[in-house]
Amino acid sequence: MLPVLSIALLALAYAGPARADAVANCDQSVDPARAIAGCSELIREHPRNVGAFYNRAIAHHARGEYDRAIVDYTRAIELDPKNANAYNNRGVAYAAKGNNDLAIADYTKAISLNPKFANAYSNRGVAHERTNDYARAIADHNKAIALNPNDPDFYTNRGIAHRGKGDLARALADYTRALEINPRLANAYNNRGNTHRDKGDLARAIEDYSRAIEIDPNLAVAYANRGWALFSTGKIELALQDVERALLLRPDNADALDTRGHIYEKLGRRQEAIADFRRALAHEPTLQSSSNALKRLGAEP
């Protein structure tokens, strides 16, 4: 799961000749481009307006402009050092850039400012998962759930940590609880499918991947996962359709490339298999399945 952004916009305190349309644009999150333009106008007139920097940061964040978002979150923090939301959101931006340590530091600061900030605990848990520190991750997710037991994403995130730790029963229980709260969580179905696959129950895995795809037809990872499960049950043509769809949605999906490589190998298309295994490793150098396949085929990585 991705970390959770706190998107509540700050009320804009301003005085002077700021135009009403600039305020209205800055104080909305539907159109990030309009929000950036409106907030920028306010900042030119009122360079110490915390709300304008914070709201512009959220708009940059929505556009995937993480460096610009970080600059604006930082300025909002300088102007309002007790802004827990700004720390949390800057942590999310750092995480998106792969700066896990900085993300954890920001989540921790947000929690120190607001000990009941459930999203910050959950986000820090996700960050700990990225370093395989599952004990700390579970502790943070437990805290988030205690603070807000009705947020399905918190259970999904804890399920990921339980699975990483090898506790498949608890992982299944958490994904199922998430789906009880919100039956339309595609990621929860996909993750529960992974856990069924870990347990060797490919039929249930395929059911969950299929449900995830029904809910979100653009969820590339679910196609890739179902493709591997179908390949593992001998349904080669259906598997190839799934990984082709996954790669159409996400050309850099290493798992889909790996699965297609195995399919090509099974079909005797050696050179195409080698090319896919190499591409998979280019995107994910630690993917052992592709590395082993290249050795088996007598090819260099």
PDB file of C-alpha atoms in Angstrom:
ATOM      1  CA  MET A   1       0.000   0.000   0.000  1.00  0.00           C
ATOM      2  CA  LEU A   2       0.982   3.576  -0.516  1.00  0.00           C
ATOM      3  CA  PRO A   3       1.300   5.966   2.434  1.00  0.00           C
ATOM      4  CA  VAL A   4      -1.743   8.107   3.170  1.00  0.00           C
ATOM      5  CA  LEU A   5      -1.656  11.808   2.348  1.00  0.00           C
ATOM      6  CA  SER A   6      -3.502  14.200   4.656  1.00  0.00           C
ATOM      7  CA  ILE A   7      -5.423  16.208   2.078  1.00  0.00           C
ATOM      8  CA  ALA A   8      -7.434  18.476   4.374  1.00  0.00           C
ATOM      9  CA  LEU A   9      -6.707  21.935   3.016  1.00  0.00           C
ATOM     10  CA  LEU A  10      -5.758  24.697   5.408  1.00  0.00           C
ATOM     11  CA  ALA A  11      -8.125  27.618   5.762  1.00  0.00           C
ATOM     12  CA  LEU A  12      -6.554  30.603   4.083  1.00  0.00           C
ATOM     13  CA  ALA A  13      -5.803  33.560   6.331  1.00  0.00           C
ATOM     14  CA  TYR A  14      -5.174  36.646   4.208  1.00  0.00           C
ATOM     15  CA  ALA A  15      -5.567  40.354   4.275  1.00  0.00           C
ATOM     16  CA  GLY A  16      -5.288  43.024   1.633  1.00  0.00           C
ATOM     17  CA  PRO A  17      -6.084  43.000  -2.049  1.00  0.00           C
ATOM     18  CA  ALA A  18      -5.888  39.254  -2.752  1.00  0.00           C
ATOM     19  CA  ARG A  19      -8.426  38.407  -5.453  1.00  0.00           C
ATOM     20  CA  ALA A  20     -11.371  36.241  -4.477  1.00  0.00           C
ATOM     21  CA  ASP A  21     -10.752  33.859  -7.390  1.00  0.00           C
ATOM     22  CA  ALA A  22      -7.156  33.285  -6.282  1.00  0.00           C
ATOM     23  CA  VAL A  23      -8.363  32.394  -2.801  1.00  0.00           C
ATOM     24  CA  ALA A  24     -11.070  30.119  -4.182  1.00  0.00           C
ATOM     25  CA  ASN A  25      -8.630  28.336  -6.500  1.00  0.00           C
ATOM     26  CA  CYS A  26      -6.013  27.862  -3.795  1.00  0.00           C
ATOM     27  CA  ASP A  27      -8.640  26.554  -1.400  1.00  0.00           C
ATOM     28  CA  GLN A  28      -9.708  23.602  -3.544  1.00  0.00           C
ATOM     29  CA  SER A  29      -8.130  20.295  -4.569  1.00  0.00           C
ATOM     30  CA  VAL A  30     -10.169  19.274  -7.628  1.00  0.00           C
ATOM     31  CA  ASP A  31      -7.903  20.927 -10.201  1.00  0.00           C
ATOM     32  CA  PRO A  32      -4.237  20.974  -9.102  1.00  0.00           C
ATOM     33  CA  ALA A  33      -3.204  23.377 -11.882  1.00  0.00           C
ATOM     34  CA  ARG A  34      -5.761  25.966 -10.773  1.00  0.00           C
ATOM     35  CA  ALA A  35      -4.802  25.430  -7.140  1.00  0.00           C
ATOM     36  CA  ILE A  36      -1.116  26.043  -7.918  1.00  0.00           C
ATOM     37  CA  ALA A  37      -1.923  29.221  -9.851  1.00  0.00           C
ATOM     38  CA  GLY A  38      -4.199  30.562  -7.126  1.00  0.00           C
ATOM     39  CA  CYS A  39      -1.829  29.703  -4.284  1.00  0.00           C
ATOM     40  CA  SER A  40       1.126  31.197  -6.137  1.00  0.00           C
ATOM     41  CA  GLU A  41      -0.766  34.468  -6.548  1.00  0.00           C
ATOM     42  CA  LEU A  42      -1.543  34.532  -2.843  1.00  0.00           C
ATOM     43  CA  ILE A  43       2.075  33.780  -1.947  1.00  0.00           C
ATOM     44  CA  ARG A  44       3.274  36.693  -4.084  1.00  0.00           C
ATOM     45  CA  GLU A  45       0.995  39.024  -2.131  1.00  0.00           C
ATOM     46  CA  HIS A  46       1.345  37.321   1.265  1.00  0.00           C
ATOM     47  CA  PRO A  47       4.684  35.441   1.402  1.00  0.00           C
ATOM     48  CA  ARG A  48       4.051  34.208   4.951  1.00  0.00           C
ATOM     49  CA  ASN A  49       0.678  32.615   4.266  1.00  0.00           C
ATOM     50  CA  VAL A  50       1.043  29.085   5.670  1.00  0.00           C
ATOM     51  CA  GLY A  51      -2.170  27.853   4.080  1.00  0.00           C
ATOM     52  CA  ALA A  52      -1.115  28.926   0.608  1.00  0.00           C
ATOM     53  CA  PHE A  53       2.206  27.036   0.823  1.00  0.00           C
ATOM     54  CA  TYR A  54       0.534  23.964   2.313  1.00  0.00           C
ATOM     55  CA  ASN A  55      -2.278  23.877  -0.236  1.00  0.00           C
ATOM     56  CA  ARG A  56       0.132  24.426  -3.122  1.00  0.00           C
ATOM     57  CA  ALA A  57       2.238  21.557  -1.810  1.00  0.00           C
ATOM     58  CA  ILE A  58      -0.791  19.256  -1.922  1.00  0.00           C
ATOM     59  CA  ALA A  59      -1.488  20.339  -5.508  1.00  0.00           C
ATOM     60  CA  HIS A  60       2.126  19.659  -6.558  1.00  0.00           C
ATOM     61  CA  HIS A  61       1.909  16.334  -4.751  1.00  0.00           C
ATOM     62  CA  ALA A  62      -1.228  15.407  -6.694  1.00  0.00           C
ATOM     63  CA  ARG A  63       0.667  16.032  -9.939  1.00  0.00           C
ATOM     64  CA  GLY A  64       3.590  13.839  -8.860  1.00  0.00           C
ATOM     65  CA  GLU A  65       5.858  16.887  -8.511  1.00  0.00           C
ATOM     66  CA  TYR A  66       7.409  15.641  -5.282  1.00  0.00           C
ATOM     67  CA  ASP A  67      10.435  17.939  -5.169  1.00  0.00           C
ATOM     68  CA  ARG A  68       8.227  21.019  -5.496  1.00  0.00           C
ATOM     69  CA  ALA A  69       5.810  19.603  -2.937  1.00  0.00           C
ATOM     70  CA  ILE A  70       8.663  19.049  -0.479  1.00  0.00           C
ATOM     71  CA  VAL A  71       9.841  22.647  -0.906  1.00  0.00           C
ATOM     72  CA  ASP A  72       6.351  23.955  -0.136  1.00  0.00           C
ATOM     73  CA  TYR A  73       5.740  21.591   2.787  1.00  0.00           C
ATOM     74  CA  THR A  74       9.090  22.679   4.207  1.00  0.00           C
ATOM     75  CA  ARG A  75       8.161  26.343   3.915  1.00  0.00           C
ATOM     76  CA  ALA A  76       4.803  25.644   5.600  1.00  0.00           C
ATOM     77  CA  ILE A  77       6.674  23.903   8.441  1.00  0.00           C
ATOM     78  CA  GLU A  78       9.065  26.836   8.795  1.00  0.00           C
ATOM     79  CA  LEU A  79       6.084  29.164   9.154  1.00  0.00           C
ATOM     80  CA  ASP A  80       4.129  26.762  11.382  1.00  0.00           C
ATOM     81  CA  PRO A  81       6.482  24.298  13.142  1.00  0.00           C
ATOM     82  CA  LYS A  82       3.580  22.513  14.841  1.00  0.00           C
ATOM     83  CA  ASN A  83       1.838  21.566  11.599  1.00  0.00           C
ATOM     84  CA  ALA A  84       1.619  17.781  11.965  1.00  0.00           C
ATOM     85  CA  ASN A  85      -0.144  17.367   8.615  1.00  0.00           C
ATOM     86  CA  ALA A  86       2.696  19.094   6.787  1.00  0.00           C
ATOM     87  CA  TYR A  87       5.243  16.739   8.372  1.00  0.00           C
ATOM     88  CA  ASN A  88       3.118  13.705   7.492  1.00  0.00           C
ATOM     89  CA  ASN A  89       2.644  14.832   3.908  1.00  0.00           C
ATOM     90  CA  ARG A  90       6.301  15.697   3.441  1.00  0.00           C
ATOM     91  CA  GLY A  91       7.045  12.191   4.673  1.00  0.00           C
ATOM     92  CA  VAL A  92       4.742  10.791   1.995  1.00  0.00           C
ATOM     93  CA  ALA A  93       6.568  12.855  -0.643  1.00  0.00           C
ATOM     94  CA  TYR A  94       9.942  11.638   0.632  1.00  0.00           C
ATOM     95  CA  ALA A  95       8.657   8.058   0.505  1.00  0.00           C
ATOM     96  CA  ALA A  96       7.529   8.542  -3.101  1.00  0.00           C
ATOM     97  CA  LYS A  97      11.101   9.571  -3.942  1.00  0.00           C
ATOM     98  CA  GLY A  98      12.541   6.544  -2.123  1.00  0.00           C
ATOM     99  CA  ASN A  99      13.915   8.538   0.836  1.00  0.00           C
ATOM    100  CA  ASN A 100      12.656   6.134   3.485  1.00  0.00           C
ATOM    101  CA  ASP A 101      14.738   7.430   6.396  1.00  0.00           C
ATOM    102  CA  LEU A 102      13.566  11.010   5.848  1.00  0.00           C
ATOM    103  CA  ALA A 103       9.993   9.754   5.553  1.00  0.00           C
ATOM    104  CA  ILE A 104      10.224   7.926   8.890  1.00  0.00           C
ATOM    105  CA  ALA A 105      11.697  11.016  10.551  1.00  0.00           C
ATOM    106  CA  ASP A 106       8.798  13.143   9.320  1.00  0.00           C
ATOM    107  CA  TYR A 107       6.144  10.620  10.361  1.00  0.00           C
ATOM    108  CA  THR A 108       7.762  10.413  13.790  1.00  0.00           C
ATOM    109  CA  LYS A 109       7.708  14.198  14.121  1.00  0.00           C
ATOM    110  CA  ALA A 110       4.055  14.278  13.068  1.00  0.00           C
ATOM    111  CA  ILE A 111       3.243  11.702  15.756  1.00  0.00           C
ATOM    112  CA  SER A 112       5.135  13.674  18.391  1.00  0.00           C
ATOM    113  CA  LEU A 113       3.020  16.719  17.508  1.00  0.00           C
ATOM    114  CA  ASN A 114      -0.214  14.727  17.374  1.00  0.00           C
ATOM    115  CA  PRO A 115      -0.050  11.396  19.247  1.00  0.00           C
ATOM    116  CA  LYS A 116      -3.489  10.463  17.896  1.00  0.00           C
ATOM    117  CA  PHE A 117      -2.490  10.857  14.238  1.00  0.00           C
ATOM    118  CA  ALA A 118      -3.538   7.430  12.971  1.00  0.00           C
ATOM    119  CA  ASN A 119      -2.435   8.025   9.367  1.00  0.00           C
ATOM    120  CA  ALA A 120       1.075   8.952  10.480  1.00  0.00           C
ATOM    121  CA  TYR A 121       1.379   5.689  12.438  1.00  0.00           C
ATOM    122  CA  SER A 122       0.160   3.712   9.446  1.00  0.00           C
ATOM    123  CA  ASN A 123       2.516   5.552   7.099  1.00  0.00           C
ATOM    124  CA  ARG A 124       5.469   4.881   9.387  1.00  0.00           C
ATOM    125  CA  GLY A 125       4.435   1.241   9.462  1.00  0.00           C
ATOM    126  CA  VAL A 126       4.530   1.124   5.657  1.00  0.00           C
ATOM    127  CA  ALA A 127       7.999   2.708   5.747  1.00  0.00           C
ATOM    128  CA  HIS A 128       9.206   0.053   8.194  1.00  0.00           C
ATOM    129  CA  GLU A 129       7.860  -2.646   5.855  1.00  0.00           C
ATOM    130  CA  ARG A 130      10.123  -1.297   3.129  1.00  0.00           C
ATOM    131  CA  THR A 131      13.152  -2.157   5.264  1.00  0.00           C
ATOM    132  CA  ASN A 132      11.638  -5.535   6.273  1.00  0.00           C
ATOM    133  CA  ASP A 133      11.296  -4.327   9.864  1.00  0.00           C
ATOM    134  CA  TYR A 134       7.998  -6.104  10.285  1.00  0.00           C
ATOM    135  CA  ALA A 135       7.892  -6.031  14.073  1.00  0.00           C
ATOM    136  CA  ARG A 136       7.998  -2.227  14.115  1.00  0.00           C
ATOM    137  CA  ALA A 137       5.614  -2.075  11.183  1.00  0.00           C
ATOM    138  CA  ILE A 138       3.041  -4.225  12.975  1.00  0.00           C
ATOM    139  CA  ALA A 139       3.398  -2.163  16.156  1.00  0.00           C
ATOM    140  CA  ASP A 140       2.662   1.018  14.202  1.00  0.00           C
ATOM    141  CA  HIS A 141      -0.281  -0.545  12.360  1.00  0.00           C
ATOM    142  CA  ASN A 142      -1.660  -1.811  15.681  1.00  0.00           C
ATOM    143  CA  LYS A 143      -1.560   1.750  16.989  1.00  0.00           C
ATOM    144  CA  ALA A 144      -3.265   3.113  13.865  1.00  0.00           C
ATOM    145  CA  ILE A 145      -6.026   0.506  14.157  1.00  0.00           C
ATOM    146  CA  ALA A 146      -6.492   1.231  17.858  1.00  0.00           C
ATOM    147  CA  LEU A 147      -6.977   4.901  16.992  1.00  0.00           C
ATOM    148  CA  ASN A 148      -9.251   4.233  14.028  1.00  0.00           C
ATOM    149  CA  PRO A 149     -10.562   0.644  13.897  1.00  0.00           C
ATOM    150  CA  ASN A 150     -12.800   1.344  10.897  1.00  0.00           C
ATOM    151  CA  ASP A 151     -10.144   2.278   8.336  1.00  0.00           C
ATOM    152  CA  PRO A 152      -9.758  -0.716   5.977  1.00  0.00           C
ATOM    153  CA  ASP A 153      -6.391   0.455   4.653  1.00  0.00           C
ATOM    154  CA  PHE A 154      -4.854   0.042   8.104  1.00  0.00           C
ATOM    155  CA  TYR A 155      -5.808  -3.643   8.113  1.00  0.00           C
ATOM    156  CA  THR A 156      -4.498  -4.096   4.574  1.00  0.00           C
ATOM    157  CA  ASN A 157      -1.193  -2.523   5.568  1.00  0.00           C
ATOM    158  CA  ARG A 158      -0.895  -4.703   8.661  1.00  0.00           C
ATOM    159  CA  GLY A 159      -1.738  -7.732   6.540  1.00  0.00           C
ATOM    160  CA  ILE A 160       1.235  -6.924   4.295  1.00  0.00           C
ATOM    161  CA  ALA A 161       3.492  -6.814   7.346  1.00  0.00           C
ATOM    162  CA  HIS A 162       2.136 -10.118   8.690  1.00  0.00           C
ATOM    163  CA  ARG A 163       2.706 -11.732   5.295  1.00  0.00           C
ATOM    164  CA  GLY A 164       6.229 -10.347   5.172  1.00  0.00           C
ATOM    165  CA  LYS A 165       6.844 -11.898   8.581  1.00  0.00           C
ATOM    166  CA  GLY A 166       5.490 -15.227   7.351  1.00  0.00           C
ATOM    167  CA  ASP A 167       2.315 -15.179   9.465  1.00  0.00           C
ATOM    168  CA  LEU A 168      -0.102 -16.044   6.662  1.00  0.00           C
ATOM    169  CA  ALA A 169      -3.084 -16.756   8.916  1.00  0.00           C
ATOM    170  CA  ARG A 170      -2.971 -13.273  10.441  1.00  0.00           C
ATOM    171  CA  ALA A 171      -2.387 -11.738   7.011  1.00  0.00           C
ATOM    172  CA  LEU A 172      -5.510 -13.451   5.640  1.00  0.00           C
ATOM    173  CA  ALA A 173      -7.516 -12.323   8.663  1.00  0.00           C
ATOM    174  CA  ASP A 174      -6.449  -8.695   8.157  1.00  0.00           C
ATOM    175  CA  TYR A 175      -7.220  -8.642   4.431  1.00  0.00           C
ATOM    176  CA  THR A 176     -10.590 -10.236   5.088  1.00  0.00           C
ATOM    177  CA  ARG A 177     -11.362  -7.676   7.785  1.00  0.00           C
ATOM    178  CA  ALA A 178     -10.453  -4.864   5.381  1.00  0.00           C
ATOM    179  CA  LEU A 179     -12.871  -6.307   2.828  1.00  0.00           C
ATOM    180  CA  GLU A 180     -15.618  -6.609   5.428  1.00  0.00           C
ATOM    181  CA  ILE A 181     -15.295  -2.869   6.018  1.00  0.00           C
ATOM    182  CA  ASN A 182     -15.019  -2.017   2.318  1.00  0.00           C
ATOM    183  CA  PRO A 183     -15.811  -4.829  -0.159  1.00  0.00           C
ATOM    184  CA  ARG A 184     -14.483  -2.788  -3.078  1.00  0.00           C
ATOM    185  CA  LEU A 185     -10.826  -2.608  -2.085  1.00  0.00           C
ATOM    186  CA  ALA A 186      -8.986  -3.984  -5.107  1.00  0.00           C
ATOM    187  CA  ASN A 187      -5.620  -3.920  -3.349  1.00  0.00           C
ATOM    188  CA  ALA A 188      -6.952  -5.972  -0.440  1.00  0.00           C
ATOM    189  CA  TYR A 189      -8.213  -8.648  -2.848  1.00  0.00           C
ATOM    190  CA  ASN A 190      -4.888  -8.629  -4.679  1.00  0.00           C
ATOM    191  CA  ASN A 191      -2.906  -8.947  -1.445  1.00  0.00           C
ATOM    192  CA  ARG A 192      -5.180 -11.681  -0.122  1.00  0.00           C
ATOM    193  CA  GLY A 193      -4.667 -13.466  -3.425  1.00  0.00           C
ATOM    194  CA  ASN A 194      -0.906 -13.318  -2.864  1.00  0.00           C
ATOM    195  CA  THR A 195      -1.349 -14.895   0.543  1.00  0.00           C
ATOM    196  CA  HIS A 196      -3.540 -17.689  -0.847  1.00  0.00           C
ATOM    197  CA  ARG A 197      -0.820 -18.262  -3.448  1.00  0.00           C
ATOM    198  CA  ASP A 198       1.790 -18.464  -0.679  1.00  0.00           C
ATOM    199  CA  LYS A 199      -0.347 -21.156   0.956  1.00  0.00           C
ATOM    200  CA  GLY A 200      -0.507 -23.069  -2.328  1.00  0.00           C
ATOM    201  CA  ASP A 201      -4.215 -22.389  -2.861  1.00  0.00           C
ATOM    202  CA  LEU A 202      -4.049 -21.172  -6.456  1.00  0.00           C
ATOM    203  CA  ALA A 203      -7.781 -21.497  -7.066  1.00  0.00           C
ATOM    204  CA  ARG A 204      -8.594 -19.009  -4.299  1.00  0.00           C
ATOM    205  CA  ALA A 205      -5.710 -16.819  -5.397  1.00  0.00           C
ATOM    206  CA  ILE A 206      -7.126 -16.619  -8.928  1.00  0.00           C
ATOM    207  CA  GLU A 207     -10.583 -15.809  -7.510  1.00  0.00           C
ATOM    208  CA  ASP A 208      -9.187 -12.898  -5.499  1.00  0.00           C
ATOM    209  CA  TYR A 209      -7.088 -11.558  -8.366  1.00  0.00           C
ATOM    210  CA  SER A 210     -10.136 -11.734 -10.620  1.00  0.00           C
ATOM    211  CA  ARG A 211     -12.217  -9.832  -8.085  1.00  0.00           C
ATOM    212  CA  ALA A 212      -9.485  -7.167  -7.836  1.00  0.00           C
ATOM    213  CA  ILE A 213      -9.535  -6.784 -11.624  1.00  0.00           C
ATOM    214  CA  GLU A 214     -13.336  -6.518 -11.676  1.00  0.00           C
ATOM    215  CA  ILE A 215     -13.118  -3.637  -9.216  1.00  0.00           C
ATOM    216  CA  ASP A 216     -10.116  -1.955 -10.847  1.00  0.00           C
ATOM    217  CA  PRO A 217      -9.582  -3.006 -14.482  1.00  0.00           C
ATOM    218  CA  ASN A 218      -6.365  -0.952 -14.571  1.00  0.00           C
ATOM    219  CA  LEU A 219      -4.640  -2.687 -11.640  1.00  0.00           C
ATOM    220  CA  ALA A 220      -1.596  -4.017 -13.467  1.00  0.00           C
ATOM    221  CA  VAL A 221      -0.218  -5.942 -10.509  1.00  0.00           C
ATOM    222  CA  ALA A 222      -3.401  -8.038 -10.269  1.00  0.00           C
ATOM    223  CA  TYR A 223      -3.109  -9.070 -13.933  1.00  0.00           C
ATOM    224  CA  ALA A 224       0.549  -9.942 -13.394  1.00  0.00           C
ATOM    225  CA  ASN A 225      -0.248 -11.991 -10.301  1.00  0.00           C
ATOM    226  CA  ARG A 226      -3.172 -13.795 -11.907  1.00  0.00           C
ATOM    227  CA  GLY A 227      -0.983 -14.474 -14.923  1.00  0.00           C
ATOM    228  CA  TRP A 228       1.570 -16.279 -12.754  1.00  0.00           C
ATOM    229  CA  ALA A 229      -1.151 -18.269 -10.979  1.00  0.00           C
ATOM    230  CA  LEU A 230      -2.703 -19.274 -14.309  1.00  0.00           C
ATOM    231  CA  PHE A 231       0.723 -20.248 -15.671  1.00  0.00           C
ATOM    232  CA  SER A 232       1.324 -22.337 -12.562  1.00  0.00           C
ATOM    233  CA  THR A 233      -1.914 -24.237 -13.229  1.00  0.00           C
ATOM    234  CA  GLY A 234      -1.006 -24.880 -16.870  1.00  0.00           C
ATOM    235  CA  LYS A 235      -3.349 -22.331 -18.440  1.00  0.00           C
ATOM    236  CA  ILE A 236      -0.710 -20.898 -20.727  1.00  0.00           C
ATOM    237  CA  GLU A 237      -2.827 -18.886 -23.162  1.00  0.00           C
ATOM    238  CA  LEU A 238      -4.872 -17.227 -20.418  1.00  0.00           C
ATOM    239  CA  ALA A 239      -1.669 -16.481 -18.520  1.00  0.00           C
ATOM    240  CA  LEU A 240      -0.132 -14.833 -21.567  1.00  0.00           C
ATOM    241  CA  GLN A 241      -3.236 -12.659 -22.019  1.00  0.00           C
ATOM    242  CA  ASP A 242      -2.968 -11.473 -18.427  1.00  0.00           C
ATOM    243  CA  VAL A 243       0.720 -10.577 -18.504  1.00  0.00           C
ATOM    244  CA  GLU A 244       0.297  -8.814 -21.850  1.00  0.00           C
ATOM    245  CA  ARG A 245      -2.449  -6.717 -20.266  1.00  0.00           C
ATOM    246  CA  ALA A 246      -0.259  -6.025 -17.218  1.00  0.00           C
ATOM    247  CA  LEU A 247       2.587  -4.849 -19.447  1.00  0.00           C
ATOM    248  CA  LEU A 248       0.269  -2.668 -21.496  1.00  0.00           C
ATOM    249  CA  LEU A 249      -0.682  -0.918 -18.246  1.00  0.00           C
ATOM    250  CA  ARG A 250       2.795  -0.983 -16.689  1.00  0.00           C
ATOM    251  CA  PRO A 251       5.631  -1.724 -19.131  1.00  0.00           C
ATOM    252  CA  ASP A 252       8.103  -1.746 -16.217  1.00  0.00           C
ATOM    253  CA  ASN A 253       6.298  -4.487 -14.254  1.00  0.00           C
ATOM    254  CA  ALA A 254       9.142  -6.905 -13.520  1.00  0.00           C
ATOM    255  CA  ASP A 255       6.862  -9.721 -12.344  1.00  0.00           C
ATOM    256  CA  ALA A 256       4.868  -9.614 -15.562  1.00  0.00           C
ATOM    257  CA  LEU A 257       8.063  -9.675 -17.624  1.00  0.00           C
ATOM    258  CA  ASP A 258       9.340 -12.604 -15.571  1.00  0.00           C
ATOM    259  CA  THR A 259       6.093 -14.530 -16.056  1.00  0.00           C
ATOM    260  CA  ARG A 260       6.056 -13.856 -19.783  1.00  0.00           C
ATOM    261  CA  GLY A 261       9.656 -15.036 -19.923  1.00  0.00           C
ATOM    262  CA  HIS A 262       8.623 -18.325 -18.324  1.00  0.00           C
ATOM    263  CA  ILE A 263       5.719 -18.623 -20.755  1.00  0.00           C
ATOM    264  CA  TYR A 264       8.004 -18.027 -23.733  1.00  0.00           C
ATOM    265  CA  GLU A 265      10.462 -20.578 -22.353  1.00  0.00           C
ATOM    266  CA  LYS A 266       7.626 -23.107 -22.008  1.00  0.00           C
ATOM    267  CA  LEU A 267       6.604 -22.413 -25.611  1.00  0.00           C
ATOM    268  CA  GLY A 268      10.188 -22.897 -26.862  1.00  0.00           C
ATOM    269  CA  ARG A 269      10.679 -19.207 -27.706  1.00  0.00           C
ATOM    270  CA  ARG A 270      14.117 -19.056 -26.123  1.00  0.00           C
ATOM    271  CA  GLN A 271      15.389 -15.692 -27.349  1.00  0.00           C
ATOM    272  CA  GLU A 272      12.170 -13.907 -26.398  1.00  0.00           C
ATOM    273  CA  ALA A 273      12.312 -15.546 -22.979  1.00  0.00           C
ATOM    274  CA  ILE A 274      15.891 -14.368 -22.447  1.00  0.00           C
ATOM    275  CA  ALA A 275      14.971 -10.837 -23.502  1.00  0.00           C
ATOM    276  CA  ASP A 276      12.102 -10.719 -21.000  1.00  0.00           C
ATOM    277  CA  PHE A 277      14.189 -12.116 -18.145  1.00  0.00           C
ATOM    278  CA  ARG A 278      16.841  -9.472 -18.837  1.00  0.00           C
ATOM    279  CA  ARG A 279      14.244  -6.713 -18.933  1.00  0.00           C
ATOM    280  CA  ALA A 280      12.765  -7.956 -15.668  1.00  0.00           C
ATOM    281  CA  LEU A 281      16.186  -7.818 -14.002  1.00  0.00           C
ATOM    282  CA  ALA A 282      16.816  -4.353 -15.397  1.00  0.00           C
ATOM    283  CA  HIS A 283      13.753  -3.156 -13.475  1.00  0.00           C
ATOM    284  CA  GLU A 284      14.256  -5.378 -10.424  1.00  0.00           C
ATOM    285  CA  PRO A 285      17.876  -6.594 -10.127  1.00  0.00           C
ATOM    286  CA  THR A 286      17.135  -8.894  -7.164  1.00  0.00           C
ATOM    287  CA  LEU A 287      14.414 -10.896  -8.953  1.00  0.00           C
ATOM    288  CA  GLN A 288      15.758 -14.400  -8.351  1.00  0.00           C
ATOM    289  CA  SER A 289      13.264 -16.122 -10.629  1.00  0.00           C
ATOM    290  CA  SER A 290      14.597 -14.292 -13.706  1.00  0.00           C
ATOM    291  CA  SER A 291      18.208 -14.679 -12.617  1.00  0.00           C
ATOM    292  CA  ASN A 292      17.777 -18.442 -12.200  1.00  0.00           C
ATOM    293  CA  ALA A 293      16.007 -18.685 -15.553  1.00  0.00           C
ATOM    294  CA  LEU A 294      18.887 -17.016 -17.382  1.00  0.00           C
ATOM    295  CA  LYS A 295      21.333 -19.441 -15.784  1.00  0.00           C
ATOM    296  CA  ARG A 296      19.103 -22.330 -16.775  1.00  0.00           C
ATOM    297  CA  LEU A 297      19.046 -21.041 -20.358  1.00  0.00           C
ATOM    298  CA  GLY A 298      22.813 -20.506 -20.395  1.00  0.00           C
ATOM    299  CA  ALA A 299      22.482 -16.766 -20.919  1.00  0.00           C
ATOM    300  CA  GLU A 300      24.205 -13.842 -19.281  1.00  0.00           C
ATOM    301  CA  PRO A 301      22.084 -11.359 -17.264  1.00  0.00           C
TER     302      PRO A 301
END
